[in-house]
Coordinates of C-alpha atoms in Angstrom, one line a residue:
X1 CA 39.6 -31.2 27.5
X2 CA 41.5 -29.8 24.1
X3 CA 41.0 -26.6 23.3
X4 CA 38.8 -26.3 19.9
X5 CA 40.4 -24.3 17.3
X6 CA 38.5 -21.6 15.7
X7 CA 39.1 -21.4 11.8
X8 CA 38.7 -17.9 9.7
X9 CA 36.4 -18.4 6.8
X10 CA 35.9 -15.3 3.9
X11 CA 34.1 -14.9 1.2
X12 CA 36.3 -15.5 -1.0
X13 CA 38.7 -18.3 0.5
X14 CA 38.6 -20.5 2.8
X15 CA 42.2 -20.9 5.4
X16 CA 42.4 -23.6 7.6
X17 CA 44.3 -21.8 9.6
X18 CA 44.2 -21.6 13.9
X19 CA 42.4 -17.6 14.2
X20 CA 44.4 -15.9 16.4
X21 CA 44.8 -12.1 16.9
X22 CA 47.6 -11.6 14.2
X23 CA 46.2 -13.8 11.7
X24 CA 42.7 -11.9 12.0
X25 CA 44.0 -8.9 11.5
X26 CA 45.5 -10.2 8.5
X27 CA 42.8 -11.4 6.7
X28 CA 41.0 -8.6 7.6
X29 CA 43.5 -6.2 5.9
X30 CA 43.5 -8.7 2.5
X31 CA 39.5 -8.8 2.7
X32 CA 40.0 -4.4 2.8
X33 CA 42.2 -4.6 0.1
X34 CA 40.3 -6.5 -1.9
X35 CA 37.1 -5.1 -1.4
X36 CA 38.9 -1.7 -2.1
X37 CA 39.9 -3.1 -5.7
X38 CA 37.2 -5.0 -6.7
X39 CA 34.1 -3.2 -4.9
X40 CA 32.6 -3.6 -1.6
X41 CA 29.6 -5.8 -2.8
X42 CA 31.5 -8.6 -4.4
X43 CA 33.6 -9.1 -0.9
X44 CA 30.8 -8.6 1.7
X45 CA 27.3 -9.2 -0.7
X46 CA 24.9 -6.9 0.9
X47 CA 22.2 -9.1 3.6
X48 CA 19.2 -9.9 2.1
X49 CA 16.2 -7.8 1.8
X50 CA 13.5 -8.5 4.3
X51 CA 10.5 -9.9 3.6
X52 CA 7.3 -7.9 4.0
X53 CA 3.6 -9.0 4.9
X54 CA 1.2 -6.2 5.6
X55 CA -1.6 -7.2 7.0
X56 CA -4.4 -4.5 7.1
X57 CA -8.1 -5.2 9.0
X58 CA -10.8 -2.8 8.1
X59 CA -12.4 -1.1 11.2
X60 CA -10.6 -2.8 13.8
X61 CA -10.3 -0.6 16.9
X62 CA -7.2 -0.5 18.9
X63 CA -9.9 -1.2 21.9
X64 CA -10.4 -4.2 20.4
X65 CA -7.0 -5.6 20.4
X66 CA -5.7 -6.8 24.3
X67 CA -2.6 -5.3 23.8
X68 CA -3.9 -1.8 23.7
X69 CA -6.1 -3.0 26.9
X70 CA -5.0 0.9 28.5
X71 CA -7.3 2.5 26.1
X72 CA -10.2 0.8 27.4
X73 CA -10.0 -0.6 30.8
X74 CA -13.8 -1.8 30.7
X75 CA -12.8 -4.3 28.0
X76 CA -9.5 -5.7 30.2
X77 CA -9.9 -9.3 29.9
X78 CA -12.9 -9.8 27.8
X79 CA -11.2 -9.1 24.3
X80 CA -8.2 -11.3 23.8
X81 CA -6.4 -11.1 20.5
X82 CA -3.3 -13.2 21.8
X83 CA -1.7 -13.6 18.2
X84 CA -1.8 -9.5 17.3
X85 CA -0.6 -9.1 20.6
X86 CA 2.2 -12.0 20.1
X87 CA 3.2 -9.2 17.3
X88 CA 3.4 -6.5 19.7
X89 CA 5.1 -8.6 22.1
X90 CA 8.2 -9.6 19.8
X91 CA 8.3 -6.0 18.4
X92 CA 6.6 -2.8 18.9
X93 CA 3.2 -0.9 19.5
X94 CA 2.5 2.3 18.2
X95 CA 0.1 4.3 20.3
X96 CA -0.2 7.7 18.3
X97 CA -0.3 6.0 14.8
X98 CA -3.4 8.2 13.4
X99 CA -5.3 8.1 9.8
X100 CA -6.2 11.7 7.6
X101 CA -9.3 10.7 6.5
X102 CA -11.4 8.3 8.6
X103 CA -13.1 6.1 6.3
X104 CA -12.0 3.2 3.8
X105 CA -11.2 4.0 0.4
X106 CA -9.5 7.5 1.5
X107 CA -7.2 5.6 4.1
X108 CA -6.7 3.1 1.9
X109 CA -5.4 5.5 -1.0
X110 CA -3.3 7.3 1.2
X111 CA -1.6 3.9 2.4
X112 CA -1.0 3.0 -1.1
X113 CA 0.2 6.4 -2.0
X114 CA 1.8 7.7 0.7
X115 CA 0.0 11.4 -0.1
X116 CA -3.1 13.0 1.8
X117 CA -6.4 12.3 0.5
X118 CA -6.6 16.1 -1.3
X119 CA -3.7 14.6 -3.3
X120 CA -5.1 11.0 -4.2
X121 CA -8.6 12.5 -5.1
X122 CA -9.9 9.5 -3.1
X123 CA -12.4 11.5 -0.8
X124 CA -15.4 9.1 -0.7
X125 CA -15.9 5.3 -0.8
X126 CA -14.9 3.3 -3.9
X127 CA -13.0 6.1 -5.2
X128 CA -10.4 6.2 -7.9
X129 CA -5.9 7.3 -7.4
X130 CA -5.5 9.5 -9.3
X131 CA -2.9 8.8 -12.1
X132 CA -0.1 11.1 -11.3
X133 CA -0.1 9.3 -8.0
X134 CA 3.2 7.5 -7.2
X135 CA 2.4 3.4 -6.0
X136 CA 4.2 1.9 -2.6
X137 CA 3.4 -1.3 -4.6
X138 CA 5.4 -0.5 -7.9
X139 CA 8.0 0.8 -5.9
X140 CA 8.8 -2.4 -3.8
X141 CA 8.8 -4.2 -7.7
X142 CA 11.6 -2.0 -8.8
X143 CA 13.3 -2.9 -5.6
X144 CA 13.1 -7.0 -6.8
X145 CA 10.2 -7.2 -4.6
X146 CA 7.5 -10.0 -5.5
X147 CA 4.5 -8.9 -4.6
X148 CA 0.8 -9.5 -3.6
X149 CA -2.4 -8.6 -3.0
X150 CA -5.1 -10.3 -1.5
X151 CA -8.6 -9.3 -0.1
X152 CA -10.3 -5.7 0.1
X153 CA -9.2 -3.2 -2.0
X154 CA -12.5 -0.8 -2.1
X155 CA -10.8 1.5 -4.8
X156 CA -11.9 1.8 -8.4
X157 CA -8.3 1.4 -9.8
X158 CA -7.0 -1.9 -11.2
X159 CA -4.0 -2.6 -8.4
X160 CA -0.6 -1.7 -9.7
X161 CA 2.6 -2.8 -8.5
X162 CA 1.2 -6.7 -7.9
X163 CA 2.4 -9.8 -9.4
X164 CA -0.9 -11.5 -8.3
X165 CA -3.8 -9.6 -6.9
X166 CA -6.7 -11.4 -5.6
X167 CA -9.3 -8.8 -4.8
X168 CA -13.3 -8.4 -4.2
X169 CA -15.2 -6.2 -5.5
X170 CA -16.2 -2.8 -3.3
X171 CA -17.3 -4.3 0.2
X172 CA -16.8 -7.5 -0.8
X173 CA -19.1 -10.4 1.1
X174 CA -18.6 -12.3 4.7
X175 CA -19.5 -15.5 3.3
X176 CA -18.6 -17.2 -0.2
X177 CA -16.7 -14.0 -1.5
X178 CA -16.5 -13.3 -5.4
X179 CA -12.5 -12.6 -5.7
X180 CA -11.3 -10.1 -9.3
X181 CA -8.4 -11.4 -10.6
X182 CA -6.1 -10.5 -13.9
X183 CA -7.4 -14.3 -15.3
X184 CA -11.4 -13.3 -14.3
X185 CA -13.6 -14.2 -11.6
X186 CA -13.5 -16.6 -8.5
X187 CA -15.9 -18.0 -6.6
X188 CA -14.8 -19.4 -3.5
X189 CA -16.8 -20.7 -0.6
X190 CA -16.4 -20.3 3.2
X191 CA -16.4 -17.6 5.7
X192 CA -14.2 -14.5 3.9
X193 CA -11.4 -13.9 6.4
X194 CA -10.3 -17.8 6.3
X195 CA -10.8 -17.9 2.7
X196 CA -8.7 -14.7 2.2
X197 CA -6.0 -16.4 4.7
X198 CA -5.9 -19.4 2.5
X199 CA -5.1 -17.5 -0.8
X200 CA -2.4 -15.4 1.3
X201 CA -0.4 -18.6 2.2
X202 CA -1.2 -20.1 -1.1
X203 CA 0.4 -17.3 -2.7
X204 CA 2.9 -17.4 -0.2
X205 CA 4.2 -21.3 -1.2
X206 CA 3.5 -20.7 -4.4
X207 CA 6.3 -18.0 -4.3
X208 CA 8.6 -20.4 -1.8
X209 CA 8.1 -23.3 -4.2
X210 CA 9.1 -21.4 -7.2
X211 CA 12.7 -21.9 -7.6
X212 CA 13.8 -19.1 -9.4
X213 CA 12.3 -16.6 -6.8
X214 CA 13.5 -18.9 -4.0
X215 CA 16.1 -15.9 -2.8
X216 CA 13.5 -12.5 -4.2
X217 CA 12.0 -11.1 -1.2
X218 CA 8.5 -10.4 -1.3
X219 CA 6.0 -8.3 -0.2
X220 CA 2.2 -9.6 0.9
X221 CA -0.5 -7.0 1.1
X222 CA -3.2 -8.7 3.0
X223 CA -6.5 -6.5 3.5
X224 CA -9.5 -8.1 5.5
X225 CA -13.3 -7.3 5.0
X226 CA -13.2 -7.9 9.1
X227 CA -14.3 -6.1 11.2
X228 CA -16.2 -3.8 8.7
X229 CA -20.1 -3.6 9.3
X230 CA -22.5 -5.5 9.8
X231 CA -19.9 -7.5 11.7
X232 CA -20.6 -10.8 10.6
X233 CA -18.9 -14.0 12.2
X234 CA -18.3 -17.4 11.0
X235 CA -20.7 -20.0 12.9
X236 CA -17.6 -21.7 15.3
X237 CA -18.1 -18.4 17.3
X238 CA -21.7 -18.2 17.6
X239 CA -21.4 -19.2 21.4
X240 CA -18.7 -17.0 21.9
X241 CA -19.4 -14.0 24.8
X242 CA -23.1 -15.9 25.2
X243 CA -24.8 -14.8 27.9
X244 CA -22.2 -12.5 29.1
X245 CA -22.6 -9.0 29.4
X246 CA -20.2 -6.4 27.7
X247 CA -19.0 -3.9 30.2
X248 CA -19.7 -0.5 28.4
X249 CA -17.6 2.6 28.3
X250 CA -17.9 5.0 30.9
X251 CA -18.9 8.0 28.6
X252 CA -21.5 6.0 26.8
X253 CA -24.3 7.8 27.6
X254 CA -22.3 11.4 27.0
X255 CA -25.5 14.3 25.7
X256 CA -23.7 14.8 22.7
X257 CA -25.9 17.7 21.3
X258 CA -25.1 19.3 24.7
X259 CA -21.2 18.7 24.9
X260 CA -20.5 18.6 21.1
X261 CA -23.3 20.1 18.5
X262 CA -20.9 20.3 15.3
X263 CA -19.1 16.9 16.2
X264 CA -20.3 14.2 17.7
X265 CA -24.3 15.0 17.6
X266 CA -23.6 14.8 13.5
X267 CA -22.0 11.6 13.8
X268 CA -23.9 8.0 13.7
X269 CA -24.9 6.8 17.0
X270 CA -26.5 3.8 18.1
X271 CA -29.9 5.6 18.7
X272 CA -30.1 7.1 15.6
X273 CA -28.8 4.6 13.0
X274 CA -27.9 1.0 14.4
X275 CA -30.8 0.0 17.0
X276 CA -33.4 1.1 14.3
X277 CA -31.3 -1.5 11.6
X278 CA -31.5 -4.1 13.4
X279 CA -33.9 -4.2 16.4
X280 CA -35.6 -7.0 14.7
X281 CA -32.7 -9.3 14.2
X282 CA -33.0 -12.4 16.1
X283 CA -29.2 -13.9 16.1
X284 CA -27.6 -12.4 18.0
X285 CA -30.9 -11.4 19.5
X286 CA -31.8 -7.4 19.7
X287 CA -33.2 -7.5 23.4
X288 CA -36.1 -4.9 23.8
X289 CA -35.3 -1.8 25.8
X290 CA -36.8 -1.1 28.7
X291 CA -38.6 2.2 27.4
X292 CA -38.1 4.4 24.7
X293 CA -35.5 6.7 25.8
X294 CA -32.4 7.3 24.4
X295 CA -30.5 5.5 27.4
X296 CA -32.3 2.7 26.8
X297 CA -31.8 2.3 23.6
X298 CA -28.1 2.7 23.5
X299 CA -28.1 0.2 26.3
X300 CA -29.7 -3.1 24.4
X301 CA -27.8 -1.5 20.8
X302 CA -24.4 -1.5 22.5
X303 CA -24.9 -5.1 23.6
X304 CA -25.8 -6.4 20.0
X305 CA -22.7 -4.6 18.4
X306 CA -20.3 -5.9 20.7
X307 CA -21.5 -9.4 20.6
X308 CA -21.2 -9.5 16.7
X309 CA -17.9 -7.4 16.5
X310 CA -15.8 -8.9 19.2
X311 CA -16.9 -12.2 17.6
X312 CA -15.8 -11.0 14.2
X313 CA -13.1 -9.6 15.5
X314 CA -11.3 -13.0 17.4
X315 CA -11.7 -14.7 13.8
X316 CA -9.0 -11.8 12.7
X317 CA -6.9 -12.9 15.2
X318 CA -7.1 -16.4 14.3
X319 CA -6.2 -15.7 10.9
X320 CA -3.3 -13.6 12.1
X321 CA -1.9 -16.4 14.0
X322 CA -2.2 -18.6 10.5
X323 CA 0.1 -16.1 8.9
X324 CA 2.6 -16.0 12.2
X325 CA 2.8 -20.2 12.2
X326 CA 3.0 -20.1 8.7
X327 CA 6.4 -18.1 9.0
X328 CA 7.9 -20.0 12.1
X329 CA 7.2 -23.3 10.3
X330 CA 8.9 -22.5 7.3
X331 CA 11.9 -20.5 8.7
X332 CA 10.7 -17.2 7.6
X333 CA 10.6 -15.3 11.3
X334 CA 13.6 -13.8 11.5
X335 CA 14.4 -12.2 8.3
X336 CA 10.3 -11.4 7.7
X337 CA 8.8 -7.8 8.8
X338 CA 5.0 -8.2 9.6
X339 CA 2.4 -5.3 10.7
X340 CA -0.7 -5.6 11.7
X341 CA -2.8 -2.5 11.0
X342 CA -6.3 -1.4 10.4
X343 CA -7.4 1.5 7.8
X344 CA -8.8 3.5 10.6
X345 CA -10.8 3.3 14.0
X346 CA -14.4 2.3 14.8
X347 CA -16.2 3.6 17.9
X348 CA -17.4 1.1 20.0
X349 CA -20.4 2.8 22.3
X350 CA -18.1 6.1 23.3
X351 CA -20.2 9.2 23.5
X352 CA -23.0 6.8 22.0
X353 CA -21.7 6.4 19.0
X354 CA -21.2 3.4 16.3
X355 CA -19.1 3.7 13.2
X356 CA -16.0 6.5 12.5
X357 CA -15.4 9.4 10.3
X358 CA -14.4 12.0 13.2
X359 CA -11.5 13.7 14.1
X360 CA -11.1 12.3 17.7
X361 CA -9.1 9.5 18.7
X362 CA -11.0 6.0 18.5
X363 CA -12.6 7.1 15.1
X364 CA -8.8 7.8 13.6
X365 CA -6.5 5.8 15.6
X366 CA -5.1 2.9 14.0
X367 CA -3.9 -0.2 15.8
X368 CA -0.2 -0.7 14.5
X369 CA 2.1 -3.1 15.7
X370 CA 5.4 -4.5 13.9
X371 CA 8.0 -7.1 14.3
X372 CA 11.0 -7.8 12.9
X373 CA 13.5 -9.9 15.3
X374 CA 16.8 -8.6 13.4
X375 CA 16.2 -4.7 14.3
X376 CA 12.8 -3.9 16.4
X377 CA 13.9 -4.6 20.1
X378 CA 10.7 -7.1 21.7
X379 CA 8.1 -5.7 23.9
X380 CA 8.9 -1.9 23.1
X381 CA 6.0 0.6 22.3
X382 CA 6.5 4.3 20.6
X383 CA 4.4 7.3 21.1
X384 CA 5.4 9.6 18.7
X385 CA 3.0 10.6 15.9
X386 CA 2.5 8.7 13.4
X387 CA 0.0 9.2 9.6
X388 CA -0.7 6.9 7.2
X389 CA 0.3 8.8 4.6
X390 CA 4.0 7.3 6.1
X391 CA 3.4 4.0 5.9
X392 CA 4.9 3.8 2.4
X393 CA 8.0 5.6 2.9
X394 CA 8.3 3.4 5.9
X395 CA 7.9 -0.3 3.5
X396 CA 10.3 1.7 1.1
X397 CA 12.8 1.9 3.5
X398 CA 12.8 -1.2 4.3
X399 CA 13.4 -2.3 0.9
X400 CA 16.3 -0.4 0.4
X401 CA 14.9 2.4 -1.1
X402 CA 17.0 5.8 -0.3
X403 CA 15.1 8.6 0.7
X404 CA 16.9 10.0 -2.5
X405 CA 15.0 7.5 -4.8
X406 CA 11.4 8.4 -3.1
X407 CA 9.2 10.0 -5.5
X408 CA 8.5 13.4 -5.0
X409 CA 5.2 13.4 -4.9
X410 CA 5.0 11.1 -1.8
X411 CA 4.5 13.1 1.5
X412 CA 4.9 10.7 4.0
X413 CA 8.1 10.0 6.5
X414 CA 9.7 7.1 7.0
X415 CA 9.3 5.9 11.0
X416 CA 11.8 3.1 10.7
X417 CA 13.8 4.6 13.2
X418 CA 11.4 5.0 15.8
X419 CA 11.1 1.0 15.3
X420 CA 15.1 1.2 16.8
X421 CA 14.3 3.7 19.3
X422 CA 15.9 6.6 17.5
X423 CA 13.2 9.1 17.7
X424 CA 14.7 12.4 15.0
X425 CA 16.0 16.0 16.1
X426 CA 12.8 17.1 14.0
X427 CA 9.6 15.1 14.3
X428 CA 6.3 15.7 13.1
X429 CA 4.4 18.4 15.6
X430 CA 0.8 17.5 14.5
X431 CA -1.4 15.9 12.4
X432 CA -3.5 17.3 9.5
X433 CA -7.1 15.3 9.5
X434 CA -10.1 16.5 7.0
X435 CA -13.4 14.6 6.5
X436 CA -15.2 16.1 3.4
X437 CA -18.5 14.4 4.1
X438 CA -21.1 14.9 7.0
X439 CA -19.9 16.3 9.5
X440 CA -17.5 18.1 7.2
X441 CA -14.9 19.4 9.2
X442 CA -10.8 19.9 9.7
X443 CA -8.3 20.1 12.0
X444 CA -5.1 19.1 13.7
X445 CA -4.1 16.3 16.5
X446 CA -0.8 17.2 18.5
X447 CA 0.1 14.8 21.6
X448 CA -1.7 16.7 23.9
X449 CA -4.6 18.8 22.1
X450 CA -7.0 18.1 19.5
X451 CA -8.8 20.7 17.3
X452 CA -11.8 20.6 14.8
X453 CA -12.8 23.6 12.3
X454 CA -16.1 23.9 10.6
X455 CA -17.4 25.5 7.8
X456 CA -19.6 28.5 8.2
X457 CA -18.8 29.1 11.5
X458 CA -15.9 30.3 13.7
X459 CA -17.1 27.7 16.3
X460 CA -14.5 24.8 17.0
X461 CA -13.6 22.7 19.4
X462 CA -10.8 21.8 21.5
X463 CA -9.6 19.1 23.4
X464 CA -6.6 18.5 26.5
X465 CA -5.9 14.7 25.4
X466 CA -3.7 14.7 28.2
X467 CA -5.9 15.7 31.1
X468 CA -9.1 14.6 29.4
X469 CA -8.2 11.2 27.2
X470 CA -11.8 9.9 26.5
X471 CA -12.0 13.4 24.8
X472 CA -15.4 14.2 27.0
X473 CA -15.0 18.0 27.3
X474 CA -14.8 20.6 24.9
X475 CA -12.8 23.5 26.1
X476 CA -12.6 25.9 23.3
X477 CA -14.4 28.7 25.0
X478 CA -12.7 27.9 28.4
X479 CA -10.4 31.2 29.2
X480 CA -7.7 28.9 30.4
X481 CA -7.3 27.5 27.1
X482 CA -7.2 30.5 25.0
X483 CA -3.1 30.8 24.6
X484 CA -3.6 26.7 23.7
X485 CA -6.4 27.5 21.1
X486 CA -4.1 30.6 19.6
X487 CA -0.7 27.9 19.3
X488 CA -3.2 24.7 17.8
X489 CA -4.3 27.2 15.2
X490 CA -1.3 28.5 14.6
X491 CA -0.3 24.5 14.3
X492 CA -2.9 23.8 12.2
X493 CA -1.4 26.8 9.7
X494 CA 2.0 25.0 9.6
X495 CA 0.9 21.8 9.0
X496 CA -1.6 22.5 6.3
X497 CA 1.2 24.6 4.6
X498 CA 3.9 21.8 5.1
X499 CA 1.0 19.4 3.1
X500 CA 0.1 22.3 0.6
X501 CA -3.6 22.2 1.5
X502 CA -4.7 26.0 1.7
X503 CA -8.1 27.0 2.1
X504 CA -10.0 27.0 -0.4
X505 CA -9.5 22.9 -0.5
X506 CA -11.1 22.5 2.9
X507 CA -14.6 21.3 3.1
X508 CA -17.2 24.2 2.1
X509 CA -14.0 26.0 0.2
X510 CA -14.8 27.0 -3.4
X511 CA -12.0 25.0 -4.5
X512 CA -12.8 21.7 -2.1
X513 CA -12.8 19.0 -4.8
X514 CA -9.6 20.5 -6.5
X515 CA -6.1 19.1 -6.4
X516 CA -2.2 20.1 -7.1
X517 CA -2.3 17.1 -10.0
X518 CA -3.7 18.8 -12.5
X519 CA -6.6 16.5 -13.2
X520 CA -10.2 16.4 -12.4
X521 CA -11.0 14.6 -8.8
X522 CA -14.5 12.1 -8.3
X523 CA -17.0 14.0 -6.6

C-alpha cells in the first residue's frame, strides 16, 4: 500500500510540501518569526471562548440526585436522575461545594456577586444587590459574552448583565407562569420547568440562528422554580413512586430538643410545620397516623414530601437532559461548559426536619457537577471546599477574565483548577456560614468539623463530620473535643477576618444589618 503523505498547513500559507522532520522544523521557525514580528495572535488566533450554560435548581438536595447516592444510602436506587448524573459522569462532582446563607434570594445574590451576603445586603427573601455590587453577568458581556437569563430570579433588582432576561416574579408559579421581560409581561401556559426549558433553547437558536453572533460565545443562566416548596409535579408523574414506600433516613426520628436545643429544635420540622399544612390534602393522599405522637406524625409527613419532591424533582432531570441533547445535536458538546447546581440544600426527613436554613450539611450543601470534554477529565470528583461566593470568579475564568481584571470587590476564588486536578499550595481552610433569621446563628464548616455560634449565649455546637457524617451528635462539651473546639474558633476568627465580617455584623450584633458599602441594607 503507498505510503500517504502528510502535508504542513499554517495559518498563514498553505505548502504542499511532504512534512518531514526538517521541513517541520522549518516552518515552525518561519511561523516564530513571524509571530515574533507581527504579534502572536494574528499567527496562532487564540481558541475560542467556551460556551457557558448554568443551570441552577432551587432546593434540590444532593440526596436527591443518584450520583451523590453515598450521602444517602436509603435512597440508592429509588431516586434516579440519569441526565445530572450523565453530567457528572463526563466531568466532575463536587462533594464539599457549600452555600453562606441557606436560603434563596441570599444564595442567589451571592452567586451573582461573588461577595457574602453581609456584602450584597441580600439577607432575606426577595431582597435587593446592593449597587456598589460588582455583576458575574456584566462581566461575561465585557468578555463578548451573549447572555441570558431565564426562570427564577427572587431578587428585587432588574437583572444586569443580560441581553434577554426572561424572569418570574418572586416565587414564581408551577403551572402557567407569568414571565417579566424588558418588552412586558408573558403569559405562557404549561407546567413551569418545561415551559422555562423551552424559552432556554429558544433563546439558545435564536442566538445560533443569528448570523452575526454565530462565532460570540454565550452564557445561559437557567434558574428553576423546581424543587422549591410545595413541590408540585406536572400530571405525566402522578403515578410515579405509587404505592411504593420511601425508605426514610436513619436519624429521622432524632429528639432534637434533646440533642440540639439552639439548632435543630428551632428549625421547621415535619411535626411542627408540614403535617399540619397539609394533612388534609388528598393527592398525593396525607395517610392518617396511627396516633398522635410525634413519631407518628413524621412517619405519614415524610411519606407525602417525598412522594411530591422526588416527583418534582425527576421532571428537573428531564429538562436537564433537553438542554444536554440540545447541545449534542447541534455540535455544541465539546466546546460548551454546563453545571448543574442548586441555590442551596433541603432536608429531606433528617433529624425530622423539612425545609433548610441551617448550618449543617444537607441544609447548605449544594449539588454541583460540571463538564466540559476539552479540560475536566470524565468521571472525576473533588472534595475540597468549595462557596458560592466562588462561583463567579470561577465563570470569569473561564471567559478569559485575568484574576487581574476581577473587581475588587468580589470575594470569591476561582476553582477552575480543581476541575484539572490541580488542587493550590494555599486552599481555603473553612467556610464562613451566617443565617440572620430564626435560628439566628454563625459559624464555620472545615472538612472535618462543623461549628455553630449563637447570640446571647456562649453555648455552641460542634460536630466530627468525619466520625459522625449524619451530624447526629453534638460534642461541644465533650472533653476530648476541647483542643478541636479552641482551633474551630480560632478558624472561625480567620475566616471572618479574611471576609471582613467582625462582630458586630453577626446576628444580635448592634451593627447586624450594616455593611462595608456605604449604603443602607433592606431589613
Amino acid at each position: 500500500m503507498k505510503k500517504k503523505k502528510i502535508y504542513y498547513v499554517s495559518g498563514v500559507m498553505f505548502c504542499k510540501i511532504p512534512l518531514t522532520e526538517n521541513v517541520m522544523k522549518f516552518f515552525y521557525g518561519i511561523s516564530f518569526l513571524l509571530a515574533l514580528f507581527f504579534g502572536v495572535s494574528e499567527i496562532f488566533p487564540a481558541e475560542k471562548k467556551p460556551n457557558i450554560i448554568f443551570i441552577m435548581s432551587d432546593d434540590h438536595t444532593a440526596e436527591a440526585i443518584s450520583c451523590y447516592s453515598e450521602l444517602a444510602p436509603h435512597l440508592k436506587g429509588v431516586v434516579q436522575t440519569p441526565n445530572i448524573d450523565r453530567i457528572a459522569e463526563e466531568g466532575m462532582r463536587f462533594d464539599r461545594v457549600f452555600c453562606n446563607f441557606s436560603l434563596c434570594s441570599p444564595s442567589r445574590a451571592s452567586i451573582m456577586t461573588g461577595q457574602y451576603s453581609h456584602r450584597t445586603g441580600v439577607r432575606m427573601l426577595n431582597g435587593r444587590i446592593l449597587e456598589s455590587c460588582n455583576w458575574v453577568s456584566e462581566e461575561l458581556q465585557k468578555a463578548g459574552y451573549k447572555t441570558a437569563l431565564i426562570g427564577k430570579w427572587h431578587l428585587q433588582n432588574v437583572p444586569k448583565g443580560f441581553d434577554h432576561y426572561c424572569i418570574v416574579k418572586e416565587q414564581g408559579d408551577y403551572f402557567d407562569p407569568l414571565f417579566i421581560t424588558p418588552e412586558g409581561e408573558e403569559k405562557c401556559k404549561g407546567y413551569a420547568t418545561d415551559v422555562y426549558t423551552d424559552k432556554a433553547l429558544q433563546w439558545l437558536e435564536s442566538v445560533r440562528e443569528t448570523s452575526s453572533e454565530k462565532d460570540a460565545p454565550f452564557c445561559l443562566m437557567l434558574h428553576y422554580k423546581a424543587t422549591h416548596y410545595p413541590f408540585d409535579y406536572p400530571p405525566r408523574y402522578e403515578n410515579l413512586y405509587e404505592g411504593k414506600e420511601i425508605p426514610e433516613p436513619e436519624n429521622m426520628y432524632e429528639d432534637r430538643q434533646q440533642s440540639s436545643p439552639l439548632l435543630k429544635a428551632r428549625t421547621p420540622s415535619i411535626v411542627s410545620l408540614y403535617y399540619p399544612l397539609h394533612k388534609d390534602d388528598k393527592s398525593p393522599l396525607m395517610k392518617k397516623p396511627e396516633n398522635d405522637s410525634p413519631d407518628a406524625i413524621t412517619k405519614v409527613g415524610y411519606q407525602h414530601i417525598m412522594h411530591k419532591y422526588l416527583r418534582c424533582a425527576k421532571c428537573v432531570d428531564e429538562n436537564v437532559g433537553r438542554v444536554l441533547a440540545y447541545l449534542d445535536e447541534n455540535g455544541l458538546t465539546k466546546n460548551t461548559v454546563i453545571i448543574y447546581t442548586s441555590d442551596q440544600g433541603y432536608w429531606l426527613g433528617q433529624h425530622g426536619l423539612y425545609d433548610k436554613r441551617i448550618i449543617l450539611d444537607e441544609s447548605i450543601r449544594m449539588p454541583f457537577v460540571v463538564r466540559y470534554p476539552k479540560e475536566i477529565p470524565s468521571g472525576s470528583v473533588c472534595g475540597e471546599l468549595i462557596s458560592n461566593v466562588d462561583f463567579a470568579q470561577t465563570l470569569m475564568d473561564f471567559a478569559g477574565i485575568k484574576e487581574k481584571d476581577v473587581p475588587e470587590n468580589m470575594q470569591g476564588y476561582s476553582f477552575r483548577s480543581l476541575m484539572r486536578g490541580e488542587v493550590p499550595a494555599r486552599w481555603r481552610e473553612g467556610l464562613f456560614y451566617c443565617y440572620t433569621s430564626q435560628p439566628a446563628h454563625w459559624g464555620v464548616r472545615t472538612k472535618q468539623y462543623t461549628l455553630a455560634c449563637f447570640p446571647d449565649t456562649e453555648k455552641v455546637e460542634l460536630y466530627d463530620n468525619f466520625k459522625d457524617p449524619r451530624q447526629n451528635v453534638n460534642v461541644a462539651e465533650n472533653p476530648e473535643y476541647a483542643e478541636v473546639l479552641k482551633e474551630m474558633k480560632a478558624v472561625l476568627a480567620r475566616v471572618m477576618e479574611e471576609i471582613e465580617i467582625d462582630k458586630t455584623r453577626l446576628p444580635g450584633g448592634v451593627n447586624q444589618y450594616e455593611n462595608d458599602c456605604g449604603e443602607e441594607a433592606p431589613l
